[in-house]
Short mmCIF file of C-alpha atoms and ligand atoms in Angstrom, two decimals:
data_model
loop_
_atom_site.label_atom_id
_atom_site.label_comp_id
_atom_site.label_asym_id
_atom_site.label_seq_id
_atom_site.Cartn_x
_atom_site.Cartn_y
_atom_site.Cartn_z
CA MET A 558 21.15 -61.03 -6.79
CA TYR A 559 17.44 -61.00 -5.91
CA PHE A 560 18.26 -58.77 -2.97
CA SER A 561 19.91 -56.31 -5.22
CA ASP A 562 16.90 -56.35 -7.54
CA LEU A 563 14.54 -55.60 -4.70
CA ARG A 564 16.75 -52.63 -3.61
CA THR A 565 16.80 -51.29 -7.18
CA MET A 566 13.13 -51.60 -7.34
CA ILE A 567 12.51 -49.74 -3.96
CA LYS A 568 14.94 -47.12 -5.22
CA SER A 569 13.03 -46.75 -8.42
CA ILE A 570 9.73 -46.49 -6.53
CA LEU A 571 11.05 -43.91 -4.25
CA ILE A 572 12.46 -41.86 -7.00
CA PHE A 573 9.31 -42.09 -8.94
CA GLY A 574 7.19 -41.09 -5.80
CA LEU A 575 9.58 -38.12 -5.36
CA LEU A 576 9.14 -37.01 -8.94
CA LEU A 577 5.42 -37.25 -8.59
CA TYR A 578 5.58 -35.21 -5.33
CA PHE A 579 7.65 -32.42 -7.00
CA GLN A 580 5.42 -32.40 -10.02
CA PHE A 581 2.41 -31.91 -7.66
CA LEU A 582 4.37 -29.18 -5.80
CA TYR A 583 5.19 -27.49 -9.00
CA ALA A 584 1.62 -27.70 -10.39
CA ASN A 585 0.25 -26.25 -7.10
CA ASN A 586 2.77 -23.34 -7.15
CA THR A 587 1.96 -22.33 -10.66
CA ALA A 588 -1.69 -22.85 -10.47
CA SER A 589 -2.91 -20.57 -13.09
CA TRP A 590 -6.32 -19.06 -13.67
CA LYS A 591 -8.31 -19.21 -16.89
CA LYS A 592 -11.56 -17.62 -17.89
CA SER A 593 -13.24 -18.04 -21.30
CA GLN A 594 -15.83 -15.79 -22.62
CA VAL A 595 -17.63 -14.99 -25.88
CA SER A 596 -18.05 -11.29 -26.87
CA GLU A 597 -21.39 -9.43 -26.69
CA ASN A 598 -22.09 -9.67 -30.55
CA GLU A 599 -20.48 -13.00 -30.62
CA HIS A 600 -17.83 -11.93 -33.07
CA TYR A 601 -15.02 -13.26 -30.87
CA SER A 602 -14.24 -15.62 -28.07
CA VAL A 603 -11.45 -14.83 -25.65
CA ASP A 604 -9.33 -16.87 -23.14
CA LEU A 605 -8.00 -14.84 -20.21
CA LEU A 606 -4.99 -16.61 -18.69
CA CYS A 607 -3.46 -15.46 -15.40
CA LYS A 608 -0.51 -16.57 -13.29
CA HIS A 609 -2.78 -17.18 -10.34
CA PRO A 610 -6.36 -16.48 -9.39
CA PRO A 611 -6.99 -12.75 -8.69
CA THR A 612 -6.12 -11.73 -5.20
CA LEU A 613 -5.77 -8.47 -3.21
CA GLY A 614 -2.59 -6.35 -3.50
CA GLY A 615 0.22 -7.24 -5.91
CA PHE A 616 0.24 -7.13 -9.63
CA LEU A 617 -1.34 -9.95 -11.64
CA PRO A 618 0.37 -10.96 -14.88
CA CYS A 619 -2.17 -12.11 -17.49
CA SER A 620 -2.52 -12.85 -21.18
CA LEU A 621 -5.42 -12.96 -23.56
CA VAL A 622 -5.94 -15.05 -26.62
CA LEU A 623 -8.63 -13.58 -29.02
CA SER A 624 -10.05 -15.90 -31.60
CA ASP A 625 -12.78 -16.01 -34.22
CA ASN A 626 -14.27 -19.49 -34.85
CA SER A 627 -11.16 -20.85 -33.11
CA ASN A 628 -8.79 -18.99 -35.48
CA PRO A 629 -6.52 -16.82 -33.43
CA ILE A 630 -6.54 -13.16 -34.13
CA SER A 631 -3.26 -11.17 -33.88
CA ASN A 632 -2.70 -7.42 -33.94
CA ALA A 633 -6.19 -6.38 -32.95
CA ILE A 634 -6.58 -3.00 -31.23
CA ILE A 635 -7.71 -3.92 -27.66
CA LYS A 636 -8.45 -1.68 -24.84
CA ILE A 637 -8.76 -2.84 -21.27
CA GLU A 638 -11.08 -1.31 -18.63
CA GLY A 639 -12.56 -2.62 -15.35
CA GLY A 640 -13.70 -2.04 -11.88
CA MET A 641 -16.36 -2.94 -9.32
CA PRO A 642 -19.78 -2.31 -10.81
CA GLU A 643 -21.57 -2.43 -7.39
CA HIS A 644 -19.06 -0.01 -5.87
CA HIS A 645 -19.17 2.39 -8.92
CA HIS A 646 -15.32 2.54 -9.14
CA GLY A 647 -12.76 1.50 -11.70
CA LEU A 648 -9.53 -0.29 -11.48
CA PRO A 649 -6.77 1.01 -9.02
CA THR A 650 -4.13 1.15 -11.84
CA SER A 651 -3.92 1.82 -15.62
CA PRO A 652 -3.11 -1.64 -17.01
CA THR A 653 -1.88 -2.07 -20.61
CA ILE A 654 -2.52 -4.71 -23.19
CA SER A 655 -0.30 -5.36 -26.25
CA TRP A 656 0.23 -8.05 -28.77
CA ASP A 657 3.26 -10.33 -28.22
CA SER A 658 4.21 -12.09 -31.45
CA GLU A 659 6.45 -14.59 -29.65
CA LYS A 660 3.96 -15.68 -27.17
CA LYS A 661 1.09 -15.45 -29.65
CA ALA A 662 -1.04 -13.59 -27.20
CA TYR A 663 -1.92 -10.24 -25.86
CA ILE A 664 0.06 -9.51 -22.71
CA ILE A 665 -1.56 -7.65 -19.93
CA LYS A 666 0.49 -5.71 -17.53
CA GLY A 667 -0.16 -3.63 -14.45
CA LEU A 668 -3.41 -5.37 -13.39
CA LYS A 669 -4.17 -4.99 -9.64
CA PHE A 670 -7.21 -5.28 -7.42
CA SER A 671 -7.82 -3.34 -4.30
CA MET A 672 -10.94 -4.81 -2.58
CA PRO A 673 -12.63 -7.99 -1.95
CA GLY A 674 -15.93 -8.56 -3.82
CA ALA A 675 -17.28 -8.64 -7.43
CA TRP A 676 -14.96 -7.33 -10.16
CA GLN A 677 -15.29 -6.91 -13.87
CA LEU A 678 -12.80 -6.76 -16.64
CA LYS A 679 -13.84 -5.41 -20.06
CA PHE A 680 -11.95 -5.85 -23.31
CA LEU A 681 -12.96 -3.51 -26.04
CA ILE A 682 -11.93 -4.78 -29.52
CA GLU A 683 -11.82 -1.80 -31.77
CA LYS A 684 -13.21 -1.68 -35.32
CA THR A 685 -10.64 -2.01 -38.08
CA LYS A 686 -10.75 -2.66 -41.82
CA LYS A 687 -10.70 -6.44 -41.03
CA LEU A 688 -12.31 -6.61 -37.60
CA PRO A 689 -15.64 -5.60 -36.27
CA ARG A 690 -15.93 -3.80 -32.98
CA ASP A 691 -17.09 -5.86 -30.02
CA ILE A 692 -16.77 -6.01 -26.11
CA VAL A 693 -15.97 -9.01 -23.91
CA THR A 694 -16.92 -8.77 -20.27
CA ILE A 695 -15.40 -11.12 -17.69
CA ASN A 696 -16.80 -11.26 -14.27
CA PHE A 697 -15.16 -12.69 -11.12
CA VAL A 698 -15.19 -12.47 -7.37
CA ILE A 699 -12.24 -12.03 -5.00
CA ASP A 700 -12.78 -13.37 -1.50
CA MET B 124 -43.17 -36.42 36.17
CA ILE B 125 -40.22 -35.21 38.33
CA LYS B 126 -37.90 -37.28 36.21
CA TYR B 127 -39.33 -35.72 32.99
CA SER B 128 -38.88 -32.15 34.39
CA PHE B 129 -35.43 -32.99 35.52
CA ASN B 130 -34.66 -34.16 31.89
CA LEU B 131 -36.19 -31.13 30.49
CA ILE B 132 -34.26 -28.77 32.71
CA PHE B 133 -31.01 -30.74 31.98
CA THR B 134 -31.70 -30.69 28.16
CA LEU B 135 -32.37 -26.88 28.28
CA PHE B 136 -29.30 -26.25 30.41
CA SER B 137 -27.15 -28.35 28.03
CA ILE B 138 -28.42 -26.27 25.01
CA LEU B 139 -27.59 -23.00 26.83
CA ILE B 140 -24.04 -24.27 27.57
CA VAL B 141 -23.40 -25.43 24.03
CA SER B 142 -24.80 -22.33 22.48
CA SER B 143 -22.76 -19.98 24.77
CA ILE B 144 -19.60 -21.88 23.79
CA SER B 145 -20.40 -21.74 20.13
CA ALA B 146 -21.01 -18.01 20.36
CA ASN B 147 -17.19 -17.58 21.35
CA SER B 148 -15.86 -20.32 19.14
CA TRP B 149 -13.99 -19.65 15.90
CA SER B 150 -14.06 -21.88 12.77
CA ASP B 151 -10.80 -22.51 11.04
CA LYS B 152 -11.96 -20.08 8.27
CA ASP B 153 -12.45 -17.37 10.90
CA ILE B 154 -9.12 -17.96 12.46
CA GLN B 155 -7.50 -17.85 8.90
CA GLN B 156 -9.25 -14.64 8.27
CA ILE B 157 -8.10 -13.01 11.47
CA SER B 158 -4.52 -14.12 10.93
CA ALA B 159 -4.44 -12.32 7.52
CA PHE B 160 -4.54 -9.14 9.54
CA THR B 161 -1.59 -10.00 11.76
CA LEU B 162 1.86 -8.39 11.61
CA LYS B 163 3.22 -11.93 11.04
CA LYS B 164 1.67 -11.70 7.59
CA LEU B 165 3.60 -8.44 6.75
CA GLN B 166 6.11 -8.73 4.03
CA PRO B 167 9.46 -7.03 4.35
CA VAL B 168 9.71 -3.45 2.83
CA LYS B 169 11.14 -3.44 -0.73
CA ASP B 170 12.22 -0.26 -2.40
CA PRO B 171 14.39 -0.80 -5.53
CA SER B 172 14.71 2.97 -5.85
CA ASN B 173 16.88 3.08 -2.72
CA LYS B 174 19.88 0.75 -2.87
CA TYR B 175 21.00 1.80 0.61
CA LEU B 176 17.78 0.68 2.39
CA LEU B 177 19.53 -1.91 4.53
CA ASP B 178 22.93 -0.24 4.91
CA LYS B 179 23.66 0.19 8.64
CA ASN B 180 25.89 3.24 8.13
CA VAL B 181 23.44 4.90 5.90
CA ILE B 182 20.70 4.12 8.59
CA SER B 183 22.77 5.67 11.26
CA LEU B 184 23.44 8.80 9.25
CA GLY B 185 19.73 9.13 8.65
CA GLU B 186 18.90 8.73 12.24
CA LYS B 187 21.18 11.62 13.23
CA LEU B 188 19.68 13.75 10.48
CA PHE B 189 16.13 12.92 11.43
CA SER B 190 16.38 14.81 14.68
CA ASP B 191 18.98 17.69 13.51
CA THR B 192 17.20 20.98 13.75
CA ARG B 193 19.98 22.63 11.69
CA LEU B 194 18.12 21.18 8.67
CA SER B 195 15.69 24.10 8.71
CA SER B 196 15.73 27.76 7.97
CA ASN B 197 15.24 28.84 11.67
CA LYS B 198 17.37 26.07 13.05
CA LYS B 199 14.45 24.93 15.29
CA ILE B 200 12.70 22.27 13.08
CA SER B 201 13.70 18.72 12.30
CA CYS B 202 11.73 15.65 11.20
CA ALA B 203 11.47 14.69 14.82
CA SER B 204 9.75 17.96 15.67
CA CYS B 205 6.49 16.64 14.23
CA HIS B 206 7.33 12.96 14.17
CA ILE B 207 7.78 12.60 17.93
CA LYS B 208 9.01 9.19 19.03
CA GLU B 209 6.99 9.11 22.26
CA LYS B 210 3.81 9.87 20.35
CA SER B 211 4.27 7.05 17.89
CA PHE B 212 6.02 9.44 15.55
CA THR B 213 3.30 11.74 15.22
CA ASP B 214 2.41 15.05 17.17
CA ASN B 215 -1.24 14.78 18.16
CA HIS B 216 -1.97 18.09 16.60
CA ASN B 217 -4.88 18.53 14.11
CA LEU B 218 -2.62 20.07 11.60
CA ALA B 219 1.19 19.92 11.42
CA VAL B 220 3.12 22.91 12.49
CA GLY B 221 6.62 23.50 11.10
CA LEU B 222 7.81 26.74 9.95
CA GLN B 223 4.27 27.56 9.20
CA LYS B 224 0.85 25.95 9.92
CA GLY B 225 0.40 23.05 7.41
CA PHE B 226 -2.89 21.82 5.92
CA ARG B 227 -2.40 18.13 6.78
CA ASN B 228 -2.35 16.07 9.81
CA THR B 229 1.06 14.63 10.72
CA PRO B 230 0.86 10.77 9.82
CA THR B 231 2.61 8.15 12.15
CA LEU B 232 5.90 7.02 10.65
CA LEU B 233 5.49 3.50 12.13
CA ASN B 234 5.30 1.00 9.19
CA SER B 235 5.06 3.93 6.82
CA ALA B 236 7.65 2.57 4.53
CA HIS B 237 5.28 -0.28 3.53
CA HIS B 238 3.14 2.07 1.59
CA ASN B 239 3.62 2.44 -2.27
CA TRP B 240 2.74 6.12 -2.19
CA PHE B 241 3.72 8.87 0.36
CA PHE B 242 1.86 11.86 1.75
CA ALA B 243 -1.95 11.62 2.04
CA ASP B 244 -2.47 12.17 -1.68
CA GLY B 245 0.57 10.04 -2.63
CA SER B 246 2.28 12.95 -4.29
CA LYS B 247 5.72 11.08 -3.93
CA ASP B 248 6.44 7.52 -4.92
CA SER B 249 9.13 6.84 -2.41
CA LEU B 250 9.99 7.66 1.09
CA TRP B 251 13.12 9.41 0.10
CA ALA B 252 11.38 11.73 -2.34
CA GLN B 253 8.81 12.45 0.49
CA VAL B 254 11.68 13.33 2.91
CA LEU B 255 13.26 15.85 0.48
CA SER B 256 9.99 17.36 -0.17
CA SER B 257 9.43 17.98 3.56
CA ILE B 258 12.92 19.47 3.95
CA GLU B 259 12.44 22.10 1.24
CA ASN B 260 8.64 22.81 1.88
CA PRO B 261 8.29 26.41 3.20
CA ALA B 262 5.64 25.23 5.64
CA GLU B 263 7.82 22.48 7.03
CA GLN B 264 11.61 22.89 7.34
CA ASN B 265 12.05 25.54 4.65
CA PHE B 266 15.56 24.56 3.97
CA THR B 267 17.39 24.34 0.59
CA ARG B 268 19.63 21.60 -0.90
CA VAL B 269 22.47 23.98 -1.26
CA GLU B 270 22.25 25.01 2.43
CA LEU B 271 22.20 21.33 3.27
CA PHE B 272 25.33 20.75 1.12
CA ASN B 273 27.00 23.79 2.89
CA LEU B 274 26.14 22.25 6.29
CA PHE B 275 27.81 18.89 5.38
CA ILE B 276 30.96 20.39 4.15
CA ASN B 277 31.37 22.58 7.34
CA ASP B 278 30.51 19.67 9.64
CA ASN B 279 33.27 17.10 10.03
CA THR B 280 31.22 14.39 11.52
CA TYR B 281 28.64 14.51 8.59
CA LYS B 282 31.33 15.08 6.06
CA THR B 283 33.33 12.01 7.07
CA LEU B 284 30.20 9.88 7.48
CA TYR B 285 28.88 10.95 4.07
CA GLU B 286 32.19 10.32 2.38
CA SER B 287 32.72 6.84 3.79
CA VAL B 288 29.18 5.82 3.13
CA PHE B 289 28.61 7.21 -0.49
CA LYS B 290 32.11 7.17 -1.76
CA GLN B 291 31.93 10.69 -2.90
CA SER B 292 34.19 13.31 -1.66
CA LEU B 293 32.67 16.68 -0.39
CA THR B 294 34.72 19.77 -0.52
CA LYS B 295 33.95 23.45 -0.77
CA THR B 296 34.95 23.63 -4.31
CA SER B 297 33.82 20.21 -5.56
CA ILE B 298 30.62 21.81 -7.00
CA ALA B 299 31.47 25.42 -7.64
CA THR B 300 34.20 27.77 -6.59
CA ASN B 301 31.53 30.22 -5.23
CA LEU B 302 28.63 28.13 -4.28
CA PRO B 303 25.74 30.33 -2.84
CA ALA B 304 24.76 30.01 0.76
CA LYS B 305 21.26 29.07 -0.23
CA ALA B 306 19.68 27.87 -3.34
CA GLY B 307 17.08 25.32 -4.62
CA PRO B 308 14.16 25.09 -6.99
CA ASN B 309 11.72 25.27 -4.12
CA ALA B 310 13.37 28.27 -2.39
CA ASP B 311 12.25 31.76 -2.12
CA LEU B 312 12.90 34.11 -5.16
CA GLN B 313 16.55 34.81 -4.21
CA GLY B 314 17.22 31.16 -3.61
CA LEU B 315 15.59 30.21 -6.91
CA ILE B 316 17.62 32.83 -8.81
CA GLU B 317 20.85 31.38 -7.28
CA TRP B 318 19.73 27.92 -8.24
CA LYS B 319 19.21 28.86 -11.88
CA LYS B 320 22.61 30.52 -11.94
CA LEU B 321 24.13 27.08 -11.41
CA ASN B 322 24.82 25.01 -14.52
CA SER B 323 23.04 21.79 -15.09
CA ASN B 324 26.16 19.71 -14.19
CA GLN B 325 26.33 21.54 -10.86
CA ARG B 326 22.76 21.19 -10.12
CA ASP B 327 22.91 17.47 -11.00
CA ARG B 328 25.76 16.95 -8.45
CA ILE B 329 23.88 18.80 -5.76
CA ASN B 330 20.85 16.74 -6.45
CA LEU B 331 22.79 13.58 -6.29
CA PHE B 332 24.00 14.68 -2.82
CA PHE B 333 20.61 15.66 -1.84
CA THR B 334 19.01 12.38 -2.92
CA ASN B 335 21.55 10.48 -0.98
CA ILE B 336 20.53 12.40 2.17
CA GLY B 337 16.86 11.64 1.32
CA LYS B 338 17.78 7.93 0.93
CA SER B 339 19.62 8.02 4.41
CA ILE B 340 16.66 9.42 6.31
CA ALA B 341 14.28 7.16 4.40
CA SER B 342 16.43 4.04 5.33
CA TYR B 343 16.13 5.13 9.01
CA VAL B 344 12.43 5.66 8.77
CA THR B 345 12.07 2.25 7.23
CA THR B 346 13.35 0.70 10.50
CA LEU B 347 10.35 2.23 12.45
CA GLU B 348 7.90 -0.57 12.68
CA SER B 349 5.05 -1.11 15.17
CA LYS B 350 5.21 -3.87 17.78
CA GLU B 351 2.73 -6.71 18.06
CA SER B 352 -0.51 -5.35 19.52
CA ARG B 353 -3.17 -6.98 21.76
CA PHE B 354 -5.03 -7.92 18.58
CA ASP B 355 -1.92 -9.77 17.13
CA LYS B 356 -1.48 -11.67 20.48
CA PHE B 357 -5.23 -12.58 20.36
CA ALA B 358 -4.87 -13.89 16.89
CA TYR B 359 -1.74 -15.85 17.90
CA GLU B 360 -3.55 -17.55 20.91
CA LEU B 361 -6.53 -18.30 18.70
CA SER B 362 -4.29 -19.83 16.09
CA VAL B 363 -2.65 -22.04 18.67
CA THR B 364 -5.39 -23.05 21.09
CA GLY B 365 -8.55 -22.18 19.20
CA ARG B 366 -9.60 -19.56 21.84
CA SER B 367 -8.45 -16.55 23.48
CA SER B 368 -9.79 -14.14 26.05
CA LEU B 369 -7.48 -11.25 25.05
CA LEU B 370 -10.23 -9.38 23.38
CA ASN B 371 -13.45 -8.73 25.27
CA LYS B 372 -17.05 -9.14 24.09
CA SER B 373 -17.40 -5.61 22.68
CA GLU B 374 -13.97 -5.76 20.85
CA ILE B 375 -14.93 -9.04 19.32
CA ASN B 376 -18.25 -7.77 18.27
CA GLY B 377 -16.46 -4.74 16.77
CA TYR B 378 -14.14 -7.10 14.80
CA LYS B 379 -17.14 -8.96 13.35
CA LEU B 380 -18.79 -5.81 12.38
CA PHE B 381 -15.40 -4.44 10.96
CA ILE B 382 -15.33 -7.33 8.53
CA ASP B 383 -18.98 -7.30 7.66
CA GLN B 384 -20.41 -5.51 4.65
CA LYS B 385 -22.69 -3.78 7.06
CA SER B 386 -19.77 -1.47 7.85
CA GLY B 387 -17.70 -2.15 4.84
CA CYS B 388 -14.54 -1.20 6.70
CA SER B 389 -12.33 -4.08 5.61
CA ASN B 390 -13.05 -3.48 1.96
CA CYS B 391 -10.25 -0.90 2.11
CA HIS B 392 -8.67 -1.46 5.41
CA SER B 393 -7.39 -4.98 4.64
CA GLY B 394 -4.15 -6.86 5.33
CA PRO B 395 -1.61 -6.69 8.20
CA LEU B 396 -1.61 -2.91 8.21
CA PHE B 397 -5.35 -2.45 7.73
CA THR B 398 -4.83 -0.68 4.48
CA ASN B 399 -5.02 -1.56 0.86
CA LYS B 400 -2.61 1.27 0.26
CA GLU B 401 -4.80 2.66 -2.57
CA PHE B 402 -6.78 5.94 -2.99
CA HIS B 403 -10.47 6.35 -2.16
CA ASN B 404 -12.90 9.22 -2.04
CA ILE B 405 -14.76 8.96 1.33
CA GLY B 406 -16.19 12.48 0.86
CA THR B 407 -13.63 14.44 2.82
CA GLY B 408 -11.76 16.27 -0.08
CA ILE B 409 -12.32 19.90 -0.52
CA LEU B 410 -12.33 21.31 -4.12
CA ALA B 411 -9.78 24.11 -4.79
CA HIS B 412 -8.29 23.52 -1.38
CA ASP B 413 -7.23 20.03 -0.94
CA ASN B 414 -8.92 17.54 -3.32
CA GLY B 415 -6.51 14.67 -2.93
CA ARG B 416 -5.07 12.22 -5.48
CA SER B 417 -6.63 13.75 -8.66
CA GLU B 418 -4.48 16.96 -8.10
CA VAL B 419 -1.10 15.28 -7.99
CA ILE B 420 -1.09 12.53 -10.61
CA ASN B 421 0.64 14.68 -13.24
CA ALA B 422 3.11 16.07 -10.58
CA VAL B 423 4.16 12.59 -9.48
CA ILE B 424 4.57 11.40 -13.13
CA HIS B 425 6.81 14.32 -13.75
CA ASP B 426 8.53 14.49 -10.27
CA GLU B 427 12.29 15.20 -10.45
CA PHE B 428 12.88 12.53 -7.92
CA ASN B 429 10.36 9.74 -8.88
CA CYS B 430 11.30 6.10 -9.43
CA LEU B 431 11.99 6.71 -13.13
CA SER B 432 14.32 9.65 -12.44
CA LYS B 433 18.08 9.43 -12.84
CA TYR B 434 18.50 9.59 -9.03
CA SER B 435 16.48 6.38 -8.62
CA ASP B 436 18.32 3.17 -8.17
CA ALA B 437 15.49 1.09 -9.74
CA LYS B 438 15.38 -0.42 -13.17
CA LYS B 439 12.36 1.01 -15.34
CA GLU B 440 10.57 -2.20 -15.02
CA GLU B 441 10.94 -2.18 -11.28
CA CYS B 442 8.85 1.13 -10.98
CA VAL B 443 5.66 -0.76 -11.38
CA GLU B 444 3.49 1.45 -9.34
CA LEU B 445 4.51 4.53 -11.37
CA ASN B 446 4.56 2.73 -14.75
CA TYR B 447 0.83 1.76 -14.21
CA ILE B 448 -0.33 4.70 -12.12
CA ASN B 449 -4.11 5.23 -12.24
CA ARG B 450 -4.54 8.21 -14.49
CA ASN B 451 -8.29 8.49 -13.99
CA LYS B 452 -8.46 12.04 -12.61
CA HIS B 453 -12.25 12.01 -12.51
CA GLY B 454 -12.28 8.81 -10.49
CA LEU B 455 -9.75 10.05 -8.18
CA SER B 456 -11.30 13.38 -7.30
CA GLY B 457 -11.36 13.78 -3.49
CA ALA B 458 -9.47 10.54 -2.96
CA PHE B 459 -6.94 10.07 -0.28
CA LYS B 460 -4.75 7.11 0.59
CA THR B 461 -6.29 4.65 2.86
CA PRO B 462 -4.54 5.05 6.18
CA SER B 463 -3.23 2.20 8.21
CA LEU B 464 -5.37 1.52 11.35
CA ARG B 465 -2.49 0.34 13.50
CA ASN B 466 -1.57 2.40 16.68
CA LEU B 467 -4.81 4.25 16.47
CA SER B 468 -4.91 4.64 20.18
CA LYS B 469 -1.80 6.72 20.01
CA THR B 470 -2.25 8.84 16.74
CA ALA B 471 -5.39 11.06 17.36
CA PRO B 472 -6.53 13.33 15.72
CA TYR B 473 -7.68 11.46 12.60
CA ILE B 474 -7.76 11.57 8.77
CA HIS B 475 -5.67 13.47 6.40
CA ASP B 476 -6.52 16.89 7.77
CA GLY B 477 -6.98 15.92 11.41
CA ARG B 478 -10.68 17.05 11.39
CA PHE B 479 -11.84 14.33 13.71
CA ASN B 480 -10.51 14.35 17.35
CA ASN B 481 -11.45 10.89 18.31
CA LEU B 482 -12.59 7.61 16.69
CA GLU B 483 -16.23 8.08 17.86
CA GLU B 484 -16.29 11.23 15.48
CA VAL B 485 -14.83 9.15 12.73
CA LEU B 486 -17.44 6.40 12.98
CA ARG B 487 -20.22 9.00 13.26
CA TYR B 488 -19.00 10.42 10.00
CA TYR B 489 -19.03 7.15 8.31
CA ASN B 490 -22.52 6.46 9.60
CA SER B 491 -23.77 9.60 8.10
CA ILE B 492 -23.28 8.04 4.50
CA ASP B 493 -26.90 7.49 3.41
CA GLU B 494 -28.20 6.20 0.06
CA LYS B 495 -27.82 9.57 -1.62
CA ARG B 496 -24.35 10.33 -0.26
CA ALA B 497 -23.28 6.87 -1.21
CA LEU B 498 -23.65 7.56 -4.88
CA GLU B 499 -21.19 10.47 -4.63
CA VAL B 500 -18.44 8.78 -2.74
CA ASP B 501 -16.64 5.35 -2.71
CA LEU B 502 -18.60 3.99 0.29
CA PRO B 503 -21.79 2.09 0.82
CA PRO B 504 -24.75 3.48 2.73
CA ILE B 505 -23.78 2.75 6.38
CA SER B 506 -26.16 2.29 9.17
CA LEU B 507 -24.82 1.25 12.49
CA THR B 508 -26.20 1.71 16.05
CA VAL B 509 -24.50 3.80 18.55
CA LYS B 510 -23.40 0.50 20.25
CA GLU B 511 -22.08 -0.98 17.07
CA GLN B 512 -20.11 2.13 16.48
CA GLN B 513 -18.68 1.89 19.90
CA ASP B 514 -17.83 -1.71 19.43
CA ILE B 515 -15.90 -0.93 16.27
CA VAL B 516 -14.06 1.80 18.04
CA ASN B 517 -13.13 -0.49 20.91
CA PHE B 518 -11.96 -3.12 18.41
CA LEU B 519 -9.79 -0.41 16.57
CA LEU B 520 -8.05 0.59 19.90
CA THR B 521 -6.74 -3.01 20.19
CA LEU B 522 -4.62 -2.66 16.89
CU1 CU C 1340 -14.77 -1.53 -4.38
#
């Protein structure tokens, strides 16, 4: 009886350990990347969330959450631009950004980086009847 | 006193030995950085627009077509005329010579399928679309798609191979009862008139045949990959033993300069093929003659054989490069595709128009970029000594 309990206990520990390990693996594989920034005139704050940290080559799926005093803002007209200011060049692609009502975020597609070094992404929030115009600049470095 | 002197000499000697070892020793980070450039890190080619990419029978048909000179108006030019196997699939001419003299240097086909865009300005978004363009280009093979169709229905070997591979029967009357001998949208005036006489259904079926031929040749070209170079072997030895003598002092110094911002080379020449596959203006474009990427953006977006066309096997969302193509014409003025630096020892002359006969000339050009010029092009000011330039050249020749 005692023996069987010990075996069950070892089994449980092993299974628990395995689960922990898988969770660790999963967490590492989906290590996302987040940058938060307040807009130039402090009208908005944004959270840029990407599937992984920016790297060279390959497309990087990202989303953007726009908020005003921590109230999320939907259906804003946002333009995305970017590049390497020190190199005087823009992005190698023409990415798009659009509101996704299911994900409650602005989905960014077609984002790619072509060189190591300092990059910049700019989000221009256009003036509408309800929203003031403002710009958010996010800086980061690719090794 | 003697004992002191001895100690001093011993210490100095030890310092000398230690420092000489550390000069040639590589940190884990260095080794990792070097290994990012090796062929082992190269991902397999993907082309969702060509579903026949890995089909052995299609590849073998493509290989036959690649060196068949009947695919030209004078029956003397094939793909292999300029892409010569013994010359790393290039021709060592400054400018390609097909039916006429071209205005670009013949690029090597080794590893070419790994690119996202084809031709130096990326005017095609797949290898098969590029192949078809060369077959019909008056300066290259000057052939037409209807002539190619006629060649197939009159050649039993090709006809049988095509029918078995593409499950589509080819007969004299399958398109039209009186198909012209020669017709195509890129043909001479008579050929163009004949092409316009065909109805859209007939043109569509010829195009389907034509694009299958392009996919065959592209599938064959995709198999052309370079072998491990001395640099790859050096990197491998380093990763296993932490040291290697496969590169000499000058080549190692060349590598270190190559990855340094002093030269800026590896900003664009990155990854296993030493290219980021993107377009940059290094100041070699010529306005109104050959100004690179900016001139072809609209053409590739509207190309009859692009990834979004009905002849492509890709789903719309798989055409990521085309869907998010950089439309910034101003920023792409004078920009050409970053070429791979592999096999450079066999692929002279260099750059898109073959203007540089050797790598020393290429390095001298980069070194001419001063503060003022750097503002006009996608390059930093570069100032390397003659020896540093030679070290970089020596390193490049190991790839
Ligand atoms: Cu840059």
